[in-house]
Amino acid sequence: MDTGMSGSAILMMLVGVIIIWGGLFLSIFYASVLTKFKKKFKVE
Amino acid sequence: MENRSQWGTRAGFILAAVGSAVGLGNIWRFPYVAYENGGGAFFIPYLFALLTAGIPILILEFTIGHKYRGSAPLSFFRLNGKKTEFLGWWGIFVSFVISTYYAVIIAWAMKYTIYSFSLSWGKDPEAFFFGDVLKIADNPGEVGGLVGGVALPLLLVWAICFIILLGGVKKGIELANRIFIPVLFILFLFVVIRAITLDGAMVGLDAFFKPDIDKLLSPRVWVAAYGHIFFSLSIAFAIMITYSSYLPKKSDITNNAFITGFANSSVELLAGIGVFAVLGFMATSQGVDVGDVASAGVGLAFVVFPEIINQMPGMNGIFGAFFFLSLVLAGLTSLISICETYIAGMADKFNISRRRSVFIGVGLSGLISMLYATKGGLYFLDVADYFINQFGIAVIGLVEVILLAWVFRKLGVFEQHANAVSDIRLGWWWKVSLTFITPVVLGTMLFFLIKDNIAENYEGYPTSFLWTMGWPVAIGAFVMSIVFTSLKWKNNTRVATDYEEDKGGL
């Protein structure tokens, strides 16, 4: 499939998306799910 | 003990912090900075800067605000008396200057939101913006008369800001951000989705993401990445200290900083995709390279975007309105945070009510902002923005980390405080980032900056104009910080009591 973008551009887009949006997702996940889990099961 | 205002929820604080960080620069500065400095390769220094300067300084400022529970000057006063209080005032005066011209840009964007529906800029958006809208003066330094078409929406911006700030932390700032940020996200997502479905969008994205690895060898690219992260995250000008001072005692400082930092970068990445997709469309339809149409700042938003909107095959009006409304919302949430610094600072120092502080602060900045609504306003804005950002924020950041990490050696105390309330524990990377990496990079940045400004005048402006509007503004912020630090705290029980309670618990 021709996306109109070079392979290196796609690679860098994926790097940016995975690290930045992934970082945001992980930090929100950590704040909402893991913190509640730790509180519920009193994990120190 | 005082009853200090608090955020209603953790999400409320995070939305407000993200609202402050996400401003006009995310939309119109980041895409061009990334493109100019290696395209996709820029993400390497950018991410490095985010993790070694942006987020560490955010954690530092969240910790200061949370630990000392005061406006920036009060927090720094509690930290080490008048030896550090000036840092808070310095940031506040930088914020004050920024608020005066930032409001004018929001006023232009408001006008353009309405203009979009009828494409009022016609076939020559450049002549329309500089001629019909700004009625720009012939020479820098000329004030000309007040431009009514700019002054009226400017008054509206200040009225909105006034009402929100008068509502207080929870019912004003938090509520506004709870509404504005989700709406901004939805509007901007629409803009980006429409942009990437245009013909030629992929050509633009290829230009934006294609890595120029050789550029990574240039120190200036790394300095640009650190500089951008620094300006983008609302750090070093009192905002994050003020906002975090309203956090409840049990608040996860470190993870809040990670969420704020990554959310800000996520919006920047989205903006890069949206902006370069439409630039690709424009370049393709005109048969030129993306580099020929790529631009940033005022020119990108108020000249290039209207040209692109003219050429779009459909949904022109709604696309334009959503884009400019996104600018309005991004700008308003940042402006509110900027104004909150001096409102909180004045209330603490002079022991006056919040209501009175809002009247004085917003009234004064609103009055001064009228200078930028004159025919010569754009020249004043351009020079004030450059000098206050480059020689204000960057220098404060450098002085802040040197004083806290090297002179007063407070990082250990802050690390202990942050770790006591956060799930993510700070480690050696945080101290190394603030003690070594940030001062070295900011020092290098200032070296290049001074070198460049000695070599030639900014944008070729006359020296006399730069010494009227540029240097005095940057130097004035520092001088005023010393003046305000020398004033006594007015019969203020807040200065000691609240902090002592906290200190006992740590």
mmCIF file of C-alpha atoms in Angstrom, chain B residues 37 61 68 89 219 297 318 457:
data_model
loop_
_atom_site.group_PDB
_atom_site.id
_atom_site.type_symbol
_atom_site.label_atom_id
_atom_site.label_comp_id
_atom_site.label_asym_id
_atom_site.label_seq_id
_atom_site.Cartn_x
_atom_site.Cartn_y
_atom_site.Cartn_z
ATOM 1 C CA ASN B 37 15.265 21.085 13.230
ATOM 2 C CA GLU B 61 7.643 23.374 40.685
ATOM 3 C CA TYR B 68 5.001 25.674 50.724
ATOM 4 C CA TRP B 89 8.139 37.953 41.696
ATOM 5 C CA PRO B 219 24.103 21.642 19.185
ATOM 6 C CA GLY B 297 3.286 32.004 14.573
ATOM 7 C CA ILE B 318 -16.626 25.120 9.701
ATOM 8 C CA ASN B 457 19.183 43.033 15.856
#
